Structures are given as structure tokens and as C-alpha cells.
PDB file of C-alpha atoms and ligand atoms in Angstrom:
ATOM      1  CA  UNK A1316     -17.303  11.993  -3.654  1.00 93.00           C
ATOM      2  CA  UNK A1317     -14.665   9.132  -3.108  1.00 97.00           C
ATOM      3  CA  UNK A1318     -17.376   6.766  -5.387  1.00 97.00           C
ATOM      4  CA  UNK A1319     -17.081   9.004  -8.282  1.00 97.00           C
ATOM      5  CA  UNK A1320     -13.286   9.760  -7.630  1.00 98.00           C
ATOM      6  CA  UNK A1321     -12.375   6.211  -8.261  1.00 98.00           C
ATOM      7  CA  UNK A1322     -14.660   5.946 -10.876  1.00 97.00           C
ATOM      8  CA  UNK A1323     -13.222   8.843 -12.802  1.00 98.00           C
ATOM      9  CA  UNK A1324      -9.883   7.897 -11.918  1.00 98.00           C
ATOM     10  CA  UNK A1325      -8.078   6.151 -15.015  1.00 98.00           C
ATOM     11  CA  UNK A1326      -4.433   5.141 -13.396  1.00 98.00           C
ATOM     12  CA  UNK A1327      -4.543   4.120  -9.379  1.00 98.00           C
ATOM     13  CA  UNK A1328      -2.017   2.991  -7.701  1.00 98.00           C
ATOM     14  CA  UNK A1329      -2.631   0.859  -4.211  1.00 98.00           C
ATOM     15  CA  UNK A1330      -0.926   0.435  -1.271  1.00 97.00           C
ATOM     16  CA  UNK A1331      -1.437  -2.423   1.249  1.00 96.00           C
ATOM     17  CA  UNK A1332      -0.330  -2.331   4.766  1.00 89.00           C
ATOM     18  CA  UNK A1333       1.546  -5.097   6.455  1.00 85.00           C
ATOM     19  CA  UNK A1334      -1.359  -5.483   8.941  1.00 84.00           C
ATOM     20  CA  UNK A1335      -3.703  -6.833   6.203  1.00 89.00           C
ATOM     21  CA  UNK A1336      -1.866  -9.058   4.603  1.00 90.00           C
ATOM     22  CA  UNK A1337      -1.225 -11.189   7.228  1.00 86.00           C
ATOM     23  CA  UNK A1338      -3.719 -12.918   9.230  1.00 84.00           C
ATOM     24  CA  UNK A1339      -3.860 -14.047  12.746  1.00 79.00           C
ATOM     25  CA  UNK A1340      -1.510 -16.708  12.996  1.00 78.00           C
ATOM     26  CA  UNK A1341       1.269 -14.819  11.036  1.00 78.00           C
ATOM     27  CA  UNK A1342       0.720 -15.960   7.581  1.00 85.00           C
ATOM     28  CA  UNK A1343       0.227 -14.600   4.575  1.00 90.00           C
ATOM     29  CA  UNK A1344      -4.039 -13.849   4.156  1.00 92.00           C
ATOM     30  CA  UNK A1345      -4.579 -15.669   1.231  1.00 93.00           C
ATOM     31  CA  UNK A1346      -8.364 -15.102   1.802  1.00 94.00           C
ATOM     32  CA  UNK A1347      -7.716 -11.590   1.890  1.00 95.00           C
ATOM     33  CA  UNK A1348      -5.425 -11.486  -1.841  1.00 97.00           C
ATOM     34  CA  UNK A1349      -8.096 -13.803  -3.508  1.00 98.00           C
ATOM     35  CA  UNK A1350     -11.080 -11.306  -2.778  1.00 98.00           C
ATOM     36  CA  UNK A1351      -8.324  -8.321  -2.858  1.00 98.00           C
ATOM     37  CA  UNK A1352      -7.793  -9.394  -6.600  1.00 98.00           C
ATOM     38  CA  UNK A1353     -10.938 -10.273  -7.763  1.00 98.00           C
ATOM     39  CA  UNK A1354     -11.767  -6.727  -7.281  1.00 98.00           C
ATOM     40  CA  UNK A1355      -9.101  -5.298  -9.045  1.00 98.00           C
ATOM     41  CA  UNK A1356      -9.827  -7.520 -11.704  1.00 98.00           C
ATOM     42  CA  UNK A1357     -13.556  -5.739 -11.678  1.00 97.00           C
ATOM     43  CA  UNK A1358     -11.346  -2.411 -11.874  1.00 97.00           C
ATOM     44  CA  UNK A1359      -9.302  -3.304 -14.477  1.00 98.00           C
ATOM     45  CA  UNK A1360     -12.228  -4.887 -16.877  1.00 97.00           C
ATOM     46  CA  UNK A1361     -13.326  -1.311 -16.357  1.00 96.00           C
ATOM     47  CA  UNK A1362     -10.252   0.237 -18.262  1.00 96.00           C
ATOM     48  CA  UNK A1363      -8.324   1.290 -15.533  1.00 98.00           C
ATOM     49  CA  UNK A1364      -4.832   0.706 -14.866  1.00 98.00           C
ATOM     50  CA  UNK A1365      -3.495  -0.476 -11.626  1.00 98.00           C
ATOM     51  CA  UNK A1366      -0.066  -0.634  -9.549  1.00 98.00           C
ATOM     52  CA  UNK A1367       0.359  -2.426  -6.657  1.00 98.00           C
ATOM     53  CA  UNK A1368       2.860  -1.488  -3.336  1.00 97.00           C
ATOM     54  CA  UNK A1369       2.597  -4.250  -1.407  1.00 95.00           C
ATOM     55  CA  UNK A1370       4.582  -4.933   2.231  1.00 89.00           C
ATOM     56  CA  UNK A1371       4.518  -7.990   3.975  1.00 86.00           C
ATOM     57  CA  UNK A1372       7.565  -9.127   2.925  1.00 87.00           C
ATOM     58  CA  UNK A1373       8.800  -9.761   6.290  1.00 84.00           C
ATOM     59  CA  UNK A1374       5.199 -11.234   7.330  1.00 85.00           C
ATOM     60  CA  UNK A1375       6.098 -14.085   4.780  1.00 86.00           C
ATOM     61  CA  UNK A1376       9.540 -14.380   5.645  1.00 86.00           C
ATOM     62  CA  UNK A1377       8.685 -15.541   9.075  1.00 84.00           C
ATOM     63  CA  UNK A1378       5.967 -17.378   7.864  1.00 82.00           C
ATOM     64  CA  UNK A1379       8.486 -19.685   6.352  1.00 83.00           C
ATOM     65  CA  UNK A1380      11.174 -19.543   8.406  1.00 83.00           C
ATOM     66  CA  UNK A1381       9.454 -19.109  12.215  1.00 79.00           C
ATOM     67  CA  UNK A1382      12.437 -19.645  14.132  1.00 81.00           C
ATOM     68  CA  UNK A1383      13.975 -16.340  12.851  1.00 80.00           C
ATOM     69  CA  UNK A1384      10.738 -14.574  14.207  1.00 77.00           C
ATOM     70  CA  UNK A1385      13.232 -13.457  17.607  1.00 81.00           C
ATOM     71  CA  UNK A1386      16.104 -12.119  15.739  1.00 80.00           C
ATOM     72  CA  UNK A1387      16.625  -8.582  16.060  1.00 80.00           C
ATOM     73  CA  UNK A1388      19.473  -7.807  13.854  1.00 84.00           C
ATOM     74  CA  UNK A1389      19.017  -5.512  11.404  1.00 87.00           C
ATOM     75  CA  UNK A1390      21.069  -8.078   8.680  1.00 88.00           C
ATOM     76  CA  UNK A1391      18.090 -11.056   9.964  1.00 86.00           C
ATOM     77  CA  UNK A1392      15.676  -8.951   9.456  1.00 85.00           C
ATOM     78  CA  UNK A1393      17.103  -8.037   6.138  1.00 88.00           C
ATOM     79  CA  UNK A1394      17.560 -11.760   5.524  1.00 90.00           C
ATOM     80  CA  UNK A1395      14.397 -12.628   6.524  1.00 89.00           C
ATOM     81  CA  UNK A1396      12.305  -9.941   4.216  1.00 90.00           C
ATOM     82  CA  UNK A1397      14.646 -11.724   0.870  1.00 92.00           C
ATOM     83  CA  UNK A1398      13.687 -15.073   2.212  1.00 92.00           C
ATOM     84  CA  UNK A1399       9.722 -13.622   2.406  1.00 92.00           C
ATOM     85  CA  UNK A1400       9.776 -11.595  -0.986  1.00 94.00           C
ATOM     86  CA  UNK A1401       9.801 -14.898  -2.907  1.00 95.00           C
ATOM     87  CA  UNK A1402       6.524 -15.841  -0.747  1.00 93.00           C
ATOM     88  CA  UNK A1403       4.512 -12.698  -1.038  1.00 94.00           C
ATOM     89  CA  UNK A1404       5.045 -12.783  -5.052  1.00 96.00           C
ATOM     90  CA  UNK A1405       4.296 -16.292  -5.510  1.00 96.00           C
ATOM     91  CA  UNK A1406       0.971 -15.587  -3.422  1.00 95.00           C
ATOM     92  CA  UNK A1407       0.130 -12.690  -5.457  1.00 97.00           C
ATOM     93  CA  UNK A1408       1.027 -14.384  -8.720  1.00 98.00           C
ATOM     94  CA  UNK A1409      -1.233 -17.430  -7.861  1.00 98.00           C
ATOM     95  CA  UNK A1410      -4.145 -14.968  -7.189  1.00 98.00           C
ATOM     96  CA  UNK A1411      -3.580 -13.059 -10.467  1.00 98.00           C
ATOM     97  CA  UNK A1412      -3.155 -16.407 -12.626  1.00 98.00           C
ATOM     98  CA  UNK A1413      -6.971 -16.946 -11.762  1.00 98.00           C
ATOM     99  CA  UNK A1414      -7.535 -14.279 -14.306  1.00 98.00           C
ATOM    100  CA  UNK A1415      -4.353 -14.863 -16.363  1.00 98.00           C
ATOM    101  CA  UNK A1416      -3.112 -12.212 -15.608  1.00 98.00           C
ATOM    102  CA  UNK A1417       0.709 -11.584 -15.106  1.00 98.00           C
ATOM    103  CA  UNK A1418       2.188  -9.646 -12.392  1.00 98.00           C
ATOM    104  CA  UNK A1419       5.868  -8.136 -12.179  1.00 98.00           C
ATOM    105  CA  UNK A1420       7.867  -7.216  -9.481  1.00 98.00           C
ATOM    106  CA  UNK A1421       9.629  -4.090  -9.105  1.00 97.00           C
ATOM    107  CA  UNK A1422      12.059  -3.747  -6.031  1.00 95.00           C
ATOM    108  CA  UNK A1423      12.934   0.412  -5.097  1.00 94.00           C
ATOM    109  CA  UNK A1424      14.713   2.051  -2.673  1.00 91.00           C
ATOM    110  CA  UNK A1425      13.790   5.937  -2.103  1.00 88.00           C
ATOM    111  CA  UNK A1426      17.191   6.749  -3.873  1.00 89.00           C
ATOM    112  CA  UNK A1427      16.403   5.645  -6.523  1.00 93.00           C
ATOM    113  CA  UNK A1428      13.768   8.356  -7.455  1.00 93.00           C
ATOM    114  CA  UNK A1429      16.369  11.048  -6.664  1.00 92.00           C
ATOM    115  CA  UNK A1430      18.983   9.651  -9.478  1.00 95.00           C
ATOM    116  CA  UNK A1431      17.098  11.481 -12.990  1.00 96.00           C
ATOM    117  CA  UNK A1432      18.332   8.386 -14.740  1.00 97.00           C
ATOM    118  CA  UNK A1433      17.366   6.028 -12.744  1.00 96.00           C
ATOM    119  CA  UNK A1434      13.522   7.443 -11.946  1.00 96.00           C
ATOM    120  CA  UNK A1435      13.357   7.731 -15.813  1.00 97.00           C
ATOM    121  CA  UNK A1436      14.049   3.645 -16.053  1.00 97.00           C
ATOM    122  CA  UNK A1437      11.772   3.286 -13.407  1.00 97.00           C
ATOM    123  CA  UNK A1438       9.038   5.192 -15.448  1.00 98.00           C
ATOM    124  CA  UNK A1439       9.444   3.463 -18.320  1.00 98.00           C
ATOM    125  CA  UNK A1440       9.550   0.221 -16.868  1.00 98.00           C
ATOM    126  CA  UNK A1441       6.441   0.825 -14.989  1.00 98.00           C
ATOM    127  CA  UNK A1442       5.029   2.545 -18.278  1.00 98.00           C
ATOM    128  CA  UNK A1443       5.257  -0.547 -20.017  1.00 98.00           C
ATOM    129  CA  UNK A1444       4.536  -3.039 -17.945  1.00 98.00           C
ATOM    130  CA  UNK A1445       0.889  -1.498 -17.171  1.00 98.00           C
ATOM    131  CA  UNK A1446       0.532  -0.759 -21.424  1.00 97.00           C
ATOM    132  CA  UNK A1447       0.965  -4.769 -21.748  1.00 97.00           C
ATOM    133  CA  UNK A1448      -1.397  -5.497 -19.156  1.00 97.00           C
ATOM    134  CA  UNK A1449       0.921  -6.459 -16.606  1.00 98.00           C
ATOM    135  CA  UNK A1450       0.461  -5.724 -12.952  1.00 98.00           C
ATOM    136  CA  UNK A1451       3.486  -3.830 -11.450  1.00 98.00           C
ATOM    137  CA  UNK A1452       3.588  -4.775  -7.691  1.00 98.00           C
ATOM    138  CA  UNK A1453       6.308  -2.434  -5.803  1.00 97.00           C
ATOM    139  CA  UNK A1454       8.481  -3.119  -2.453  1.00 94.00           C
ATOM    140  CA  UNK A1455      11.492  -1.508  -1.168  1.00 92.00           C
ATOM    141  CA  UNK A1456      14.062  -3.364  -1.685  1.00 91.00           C
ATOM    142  CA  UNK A1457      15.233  -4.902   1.790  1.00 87.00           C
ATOM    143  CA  UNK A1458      18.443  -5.743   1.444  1.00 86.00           C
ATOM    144  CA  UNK A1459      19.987  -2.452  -0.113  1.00 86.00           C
ATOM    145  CA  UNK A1460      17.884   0.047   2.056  1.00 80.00           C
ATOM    146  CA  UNK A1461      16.510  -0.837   5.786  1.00 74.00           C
ATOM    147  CA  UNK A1462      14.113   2.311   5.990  1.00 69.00           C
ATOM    148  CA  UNK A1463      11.215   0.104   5.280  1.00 64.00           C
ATOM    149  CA  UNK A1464      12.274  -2.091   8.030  1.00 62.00           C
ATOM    150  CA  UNK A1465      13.158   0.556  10.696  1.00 61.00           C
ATOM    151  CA  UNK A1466       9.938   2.789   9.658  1.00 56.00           C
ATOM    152  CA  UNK A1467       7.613   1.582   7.568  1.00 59.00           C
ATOM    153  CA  UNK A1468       8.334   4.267   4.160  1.00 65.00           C
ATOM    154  CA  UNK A1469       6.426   1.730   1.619  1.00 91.00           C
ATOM    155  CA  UNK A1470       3.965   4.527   2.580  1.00 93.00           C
ATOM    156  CA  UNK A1471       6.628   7.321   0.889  1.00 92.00           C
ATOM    157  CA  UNK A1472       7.813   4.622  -2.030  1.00 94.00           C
ATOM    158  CA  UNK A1473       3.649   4.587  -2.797  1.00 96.00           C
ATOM    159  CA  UNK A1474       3.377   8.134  -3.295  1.00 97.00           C
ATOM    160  CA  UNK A1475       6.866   8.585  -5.014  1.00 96.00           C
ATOM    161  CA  UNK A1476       5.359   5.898  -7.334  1.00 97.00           C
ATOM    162  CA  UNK A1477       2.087   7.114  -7.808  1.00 98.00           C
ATOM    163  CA  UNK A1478       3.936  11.156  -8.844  1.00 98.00           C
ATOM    164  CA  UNK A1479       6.236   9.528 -11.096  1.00 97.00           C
ATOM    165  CA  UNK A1480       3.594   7.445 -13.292  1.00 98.00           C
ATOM    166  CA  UNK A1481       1.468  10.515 -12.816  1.00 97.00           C
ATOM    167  CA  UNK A1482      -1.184   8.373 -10.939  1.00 98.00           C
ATOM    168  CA  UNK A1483      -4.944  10.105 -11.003  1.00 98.00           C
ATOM    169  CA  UNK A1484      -5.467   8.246  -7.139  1.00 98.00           C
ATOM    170  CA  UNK A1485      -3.341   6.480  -4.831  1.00 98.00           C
ATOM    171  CA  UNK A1486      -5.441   4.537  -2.425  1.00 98.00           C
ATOM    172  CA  UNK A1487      -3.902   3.538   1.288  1.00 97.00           C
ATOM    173  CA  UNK A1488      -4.910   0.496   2.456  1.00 96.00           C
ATOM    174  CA  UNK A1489      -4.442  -0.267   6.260  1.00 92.00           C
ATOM    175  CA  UNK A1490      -6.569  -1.992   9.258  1.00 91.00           C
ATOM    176  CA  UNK A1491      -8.594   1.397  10.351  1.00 93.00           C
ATOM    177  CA  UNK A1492     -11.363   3.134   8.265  1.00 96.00           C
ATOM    178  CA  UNK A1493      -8.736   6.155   7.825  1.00 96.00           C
ATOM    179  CA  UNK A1494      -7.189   8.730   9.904  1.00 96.00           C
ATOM    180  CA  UNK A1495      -9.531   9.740  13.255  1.00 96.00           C
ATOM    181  CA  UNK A1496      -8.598  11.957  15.413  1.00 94.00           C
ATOM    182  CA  UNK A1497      -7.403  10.263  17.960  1.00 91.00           C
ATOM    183  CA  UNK A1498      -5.479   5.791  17.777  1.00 89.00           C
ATOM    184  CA  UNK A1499      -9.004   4.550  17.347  1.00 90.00           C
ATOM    185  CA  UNK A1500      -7.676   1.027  18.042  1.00 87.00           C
ATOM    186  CA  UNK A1501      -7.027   3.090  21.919  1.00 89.00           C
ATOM    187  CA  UNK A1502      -9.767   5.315  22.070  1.00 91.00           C
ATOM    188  CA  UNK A1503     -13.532   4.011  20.975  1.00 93.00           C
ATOM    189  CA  UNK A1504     -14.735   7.225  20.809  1.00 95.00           C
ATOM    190  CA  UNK A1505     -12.075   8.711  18.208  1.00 94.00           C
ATOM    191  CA  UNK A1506     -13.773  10.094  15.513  1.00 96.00           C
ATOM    192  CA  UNK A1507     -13.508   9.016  11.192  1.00 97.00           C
ATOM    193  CA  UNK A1508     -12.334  12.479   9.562  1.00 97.00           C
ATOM    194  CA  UNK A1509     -13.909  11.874   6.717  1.00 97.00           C
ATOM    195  CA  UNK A1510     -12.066  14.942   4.136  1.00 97.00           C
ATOM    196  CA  UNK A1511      -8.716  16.539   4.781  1.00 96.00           C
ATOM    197  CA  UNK A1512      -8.020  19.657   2.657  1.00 94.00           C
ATOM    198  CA  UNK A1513      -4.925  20.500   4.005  1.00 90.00           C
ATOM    199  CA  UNK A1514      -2.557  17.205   5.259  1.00 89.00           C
ATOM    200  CA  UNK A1515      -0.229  19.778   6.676  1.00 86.00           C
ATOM    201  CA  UNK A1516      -2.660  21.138   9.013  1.00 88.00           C
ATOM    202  CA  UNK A1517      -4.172  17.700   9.967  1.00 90.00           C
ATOM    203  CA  UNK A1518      -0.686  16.669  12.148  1.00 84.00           C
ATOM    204  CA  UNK A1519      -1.499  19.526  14.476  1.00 84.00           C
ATOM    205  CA  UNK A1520      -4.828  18.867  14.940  1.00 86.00           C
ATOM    206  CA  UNK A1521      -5.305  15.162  15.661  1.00 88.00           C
ATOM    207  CA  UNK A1522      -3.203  13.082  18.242  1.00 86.00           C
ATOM    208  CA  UNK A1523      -0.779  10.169  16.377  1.00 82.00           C
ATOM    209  CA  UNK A1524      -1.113   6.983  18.209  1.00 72.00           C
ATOM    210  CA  UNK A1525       1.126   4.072  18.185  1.00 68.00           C
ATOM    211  CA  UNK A1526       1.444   1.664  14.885  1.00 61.00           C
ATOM    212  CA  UNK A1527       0.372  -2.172  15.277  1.00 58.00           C
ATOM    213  CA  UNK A1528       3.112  -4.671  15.515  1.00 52.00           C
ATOM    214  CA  UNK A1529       3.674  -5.550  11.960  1.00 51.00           C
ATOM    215  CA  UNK A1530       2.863  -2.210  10.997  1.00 49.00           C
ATOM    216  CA  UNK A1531       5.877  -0.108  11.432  1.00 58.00           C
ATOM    217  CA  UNK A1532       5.047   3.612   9.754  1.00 65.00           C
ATOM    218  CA  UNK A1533       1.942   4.573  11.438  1.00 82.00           C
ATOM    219  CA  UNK A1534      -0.487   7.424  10.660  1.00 90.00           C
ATOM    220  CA  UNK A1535       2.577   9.708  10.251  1.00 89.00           C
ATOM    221  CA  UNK A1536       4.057   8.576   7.369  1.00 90.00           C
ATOM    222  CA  UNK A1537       0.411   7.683   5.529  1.00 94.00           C
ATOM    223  CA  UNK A1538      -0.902  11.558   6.469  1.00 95.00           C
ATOM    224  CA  UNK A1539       3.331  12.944   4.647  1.00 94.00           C
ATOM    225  CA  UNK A1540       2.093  10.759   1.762  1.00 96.00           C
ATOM    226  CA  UNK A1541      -0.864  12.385   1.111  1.00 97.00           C
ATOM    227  CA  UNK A1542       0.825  15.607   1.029  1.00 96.00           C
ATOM    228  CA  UNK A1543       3.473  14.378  -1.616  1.00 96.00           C
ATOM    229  CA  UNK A1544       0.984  13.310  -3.674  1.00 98.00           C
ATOM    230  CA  UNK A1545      -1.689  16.368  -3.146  1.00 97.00           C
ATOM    231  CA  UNK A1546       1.364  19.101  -3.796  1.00 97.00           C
ATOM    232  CA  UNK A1547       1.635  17.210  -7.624  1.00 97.00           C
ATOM    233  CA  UNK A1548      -2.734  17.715  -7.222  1.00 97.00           C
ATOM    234  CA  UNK A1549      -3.478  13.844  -6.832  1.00 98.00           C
ATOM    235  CA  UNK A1550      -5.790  12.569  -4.638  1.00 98.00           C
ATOM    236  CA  UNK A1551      -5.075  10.232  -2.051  1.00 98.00           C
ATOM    237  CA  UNK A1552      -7.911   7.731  -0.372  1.00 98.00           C
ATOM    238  CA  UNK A1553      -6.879   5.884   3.213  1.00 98.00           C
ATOM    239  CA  UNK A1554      -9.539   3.162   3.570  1.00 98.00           C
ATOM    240  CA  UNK A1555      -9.598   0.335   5.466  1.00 97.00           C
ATOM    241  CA  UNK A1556      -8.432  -3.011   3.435  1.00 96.00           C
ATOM    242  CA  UNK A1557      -9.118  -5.494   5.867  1.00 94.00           C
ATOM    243  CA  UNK A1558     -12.813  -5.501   4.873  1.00 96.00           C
ATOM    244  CA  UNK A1559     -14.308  -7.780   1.975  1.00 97.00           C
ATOM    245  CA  UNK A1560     -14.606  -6.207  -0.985  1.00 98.00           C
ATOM    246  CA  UNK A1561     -13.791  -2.546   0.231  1.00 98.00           C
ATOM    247  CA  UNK A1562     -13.001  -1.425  -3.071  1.00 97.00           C
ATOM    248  CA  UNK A1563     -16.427  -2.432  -4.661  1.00 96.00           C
ATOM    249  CA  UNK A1564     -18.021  -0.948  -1.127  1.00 98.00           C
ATOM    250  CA  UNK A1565     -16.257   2.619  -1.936  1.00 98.00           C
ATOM    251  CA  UNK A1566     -17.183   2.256  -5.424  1.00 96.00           C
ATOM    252  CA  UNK A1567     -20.937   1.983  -4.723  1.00 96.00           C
ATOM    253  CA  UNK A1568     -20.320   4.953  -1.916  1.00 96.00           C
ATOM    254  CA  UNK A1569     -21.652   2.498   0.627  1.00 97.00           C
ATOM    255  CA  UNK A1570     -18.272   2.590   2.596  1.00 97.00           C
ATOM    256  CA  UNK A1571     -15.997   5.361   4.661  1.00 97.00           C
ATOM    257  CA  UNK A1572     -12.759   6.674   4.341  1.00 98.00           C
ATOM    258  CA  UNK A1573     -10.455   9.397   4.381  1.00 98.00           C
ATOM    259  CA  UNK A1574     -10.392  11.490   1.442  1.00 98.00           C
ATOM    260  CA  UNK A1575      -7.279  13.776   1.065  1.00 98.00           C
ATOM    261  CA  UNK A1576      -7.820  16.058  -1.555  1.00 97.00           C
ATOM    262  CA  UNK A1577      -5.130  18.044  -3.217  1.00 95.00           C
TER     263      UNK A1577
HETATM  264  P1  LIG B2933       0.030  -0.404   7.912  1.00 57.78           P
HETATM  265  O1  LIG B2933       0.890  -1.547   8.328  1.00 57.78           O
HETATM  266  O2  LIG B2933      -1.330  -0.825   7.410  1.00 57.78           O
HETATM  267  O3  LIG B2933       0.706   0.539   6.963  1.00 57.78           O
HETATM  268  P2  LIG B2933       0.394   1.016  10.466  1.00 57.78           P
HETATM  269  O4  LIG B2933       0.241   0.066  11.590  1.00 57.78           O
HETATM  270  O5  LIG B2933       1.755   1.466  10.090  1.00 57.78           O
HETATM  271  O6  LIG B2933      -0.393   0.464   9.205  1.00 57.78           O
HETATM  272  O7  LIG B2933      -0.461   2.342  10.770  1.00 57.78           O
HETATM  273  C1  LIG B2933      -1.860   2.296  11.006  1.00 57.78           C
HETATM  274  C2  LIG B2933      -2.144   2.312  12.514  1.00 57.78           C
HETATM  275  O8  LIG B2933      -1.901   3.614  13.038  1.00 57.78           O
HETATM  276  C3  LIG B2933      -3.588   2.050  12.871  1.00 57.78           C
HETATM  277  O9  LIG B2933      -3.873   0.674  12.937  1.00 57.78           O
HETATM  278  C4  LIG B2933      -3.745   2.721  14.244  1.00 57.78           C
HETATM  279  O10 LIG B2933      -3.586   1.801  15.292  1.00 57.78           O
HETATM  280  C5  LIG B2933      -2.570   3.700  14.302  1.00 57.78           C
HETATM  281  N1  LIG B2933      -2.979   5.092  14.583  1.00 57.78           N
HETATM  282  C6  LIG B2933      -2.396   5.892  15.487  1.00 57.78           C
HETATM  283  N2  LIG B2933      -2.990   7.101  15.529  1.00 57.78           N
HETATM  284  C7  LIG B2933      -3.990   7.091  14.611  1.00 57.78           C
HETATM  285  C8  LIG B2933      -4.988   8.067  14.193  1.00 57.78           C
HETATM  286  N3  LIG B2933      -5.044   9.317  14.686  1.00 57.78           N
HETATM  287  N4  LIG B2933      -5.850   7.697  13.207  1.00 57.78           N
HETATM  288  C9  LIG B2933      -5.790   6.448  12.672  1.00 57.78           C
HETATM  289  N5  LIG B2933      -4.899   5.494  13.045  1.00 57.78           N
HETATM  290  C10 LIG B2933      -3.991   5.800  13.997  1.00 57.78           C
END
């Protein structure tokens, strides 16, 4: 089901997690982007069309500036994600060059899709870049809103982006196989739902763990985007991104997820 979903699926958009973009030691997984894009590259030689949400920005920030990592103002913080921004894009456009292909950054806040004037820029911009070829990647922008800092809502700004380029999939990428029912990273014996039908019902029926450290969102906010993007009839795929070549594995059905179907 998920194999032929992405393979009928035209216009994806994909989200990655803070968790796997950084490695152990803090830094930016350069491993993980190189193999990350070489298999979007496979997607895209296929005819489809991708946009990118990445986080992380903070990740990098303290990558480069590790003696900010114990400041816990909000402005620091803020600071410290404009500082990382510049990091994260130059690692994504040195991955992408491989294949010459160009990448453009788009910063949002979740305001911004409420303004008609301004979600209609944002469409076209996002329209065009992805005609020419170009690879939008997405982030909230840090230093106007501090949601994505205080709870992780890159999770929200990927399905408001995926409805307003009418997306055919949005694929989640964090550092578990996809919701369970209980924090598998807690409990070994939580259980993989494998197909939610109804996102609103799931929150009631499965217990909501703590997020990792990076990670700020959690389960919560990934199950709420799945229903934004199911109530416009999209699909929505959580898998986990912290394998190698995950995207190939759930194109050849040989890997698990969670499937949210509208
Ligand atoms: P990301 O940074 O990739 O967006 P988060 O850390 O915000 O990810 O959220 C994913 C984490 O949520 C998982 O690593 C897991 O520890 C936690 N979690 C809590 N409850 C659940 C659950 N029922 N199913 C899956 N993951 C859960």
C-alpha cells in the first residue's frame, strides 16, 4: 500500500525531524543528507516533484557556536537557530550540487498561511520554484515566531505546506518506525500501528510519550498533522528517516511505517 502510494504520488513533500539530522556528537549528519539526497534524486529522475521541511536549525547553530549550547533564553535560542540556518542550507546545498541541482530556501511562520495574500505569494513562490527544478526546503522562521522553538510546529508548517501546494503525500520523517502505541524508545514491547483511518481517534487510543531532546513536538503534533492534511484527503506517511535509504526501502515495500490515510 505505502509502495504504490509513493509511487503514484506525483508532488511529496518531506519532513525531517531534528533527531535525524544530527548525529551523535551534535553535528549536522552529513552521512545522513548525502544518502537522504541521493534518494530523492532517484525520486525526482522519476518525475516527481519534491519539497523539503527541514529542522535542525538549532542542531547547527550549536554546532558552530558550542558555547551557546547552555543558554536558555528564548532571544539565544533565537540567535542561535539564525546563526545555524546558514549551516543547515549550506549542508543541504553541498549535497544537492552533487546532482546540480539547486535548492531554495523558504523561511514561514504559521501566520503567514492565515494572511490570503501572503499564502498566495507563498504558493506561487513554491509553484515556481519546483516548475524550474528547484528544491524548495522550508523552516519556520526563528527569529519572527518562537513556536518552533518552544514546540516543535515544523510538524504543522509541513502539513500547511503540503495543503497549500496541494501535495498528493507528505511523508514524516523522525527516529521511530511511526506511531506505536505506546514511547517505543520506553516500552520494547510497544507495538508499530501500521494504518490509521481516523487520526482523531488514534490520540485516545495510544499513550503519548515524551519527545527526544532535540526533538521538541513529539507524536502529538506529527498525529494533528496528519489530520490537517487527511481533512484536504492527502495522505500522510510517518517513517523512520534515520535508516539508509528508507525511501527506496518503502518504495520496494520492504520497509514499515505508519500510513495515515485520509
Ligand atoms: P522529531 O524531532 O523527529 O520531529 P520528536 O522527538 O519530536 O521527533 O517526536 C518523536 C518521538 O516521540 C519519538 O522518538 C518517541 O520517543 C516519542 N514518542 C512518544 N510517544 C510515542 C508513540 N506513542 N509512538 C511513537 N513515538 C512516540
Amino acid at each position: 500500500m505505502i509502495s504504490k502510494l509513493i509511487q503514484e504520488s506525483r508532488k511529496i513533500v518531506i519532513k525531517i525531524g531534528s533527531n535525524i539530522l544530527s548525529n551523535d556528537n551534535g553535528m549536522i549528519n552529513k552521512k545522513f543528507l548525502e544518502n537522504f539526497s541521493d534518494q530523492v534524486y532517484h525520486l525526482m529522475q522519476q518525475g516527481k516533484q519534491i519539497i523539503i521541511v527541514s529542522s535542525g536549525a538549532r542542531i547547527a547553530g550549536v554546532a558552530t557556536i558550542g558555547k551557546w549550547i547552555r543558554k536558555e533564553d528564548i532571544h539565544y535560542k533565537q540567535a542561535l537557530c539564525a546563526i545555524g540556518q546558514v549551516e543547515l542550507m549550506d549542508a543541504y546545498r553541498k549535497v544537492f550540487n552533487r546532482y546540480d541541482i539547486h535548492i531554495g530556501q523558504v523561511l514561514l511562520t504559521k501566520d503567514d498561511f492565515l494572511d490570503p495574500h501572503r499564502a498566495l505569494n507563498i504558493r506561487n513562490t513554491l509553484f515556481t520554484l519546483v516548475d524550474e527544478g528547484v528544491i524548495p526546503i522550508i523552516n519556520e522562521n526563528d527569529s519572527v515566531s518562537v513556536e518552533e522553538i518552544q514546540i516543535g510546529d515544523n510538524d504543522t508548517l509541513a502539513a500547511l505546506t503540503t495543503n497549500i501546494w496541494n501535495g498528493n503525500l507528505l511523508i514524516m520523517f523522525s527516529d521511530i518506525d511511526g506511531v506505536y502505541d505506546k514511547n517505543p524508545k520506553k516500552h520494547c514491547e510497544a507495538q508499530l500501528i501500521e494504518r490509521v483511518q481516523n487520526a482523531d481517534d488514534l490520540t485516545k487510543k495510544i499513550e503519548i510519550g515524551e519527545a527526544n531532546s532535540f526533538g521538541t513536538g513529539g507524536i502529538a503534533t506529527k498525529i494533528e498533522a496528519a489530520r490537517m492534511v487527511n481533512d484536504l484527503g492527502i495522505p500522510m506517511i510517518l517513517a523512520n528517516g534515520k535508516k539508509e535509504d528508507i525511501l527506496l526501502g518503502l518504495l520496494a515495500g520492504t520497509e514499515k511505517a505508519t500510513l495515515f490515510l485520509p
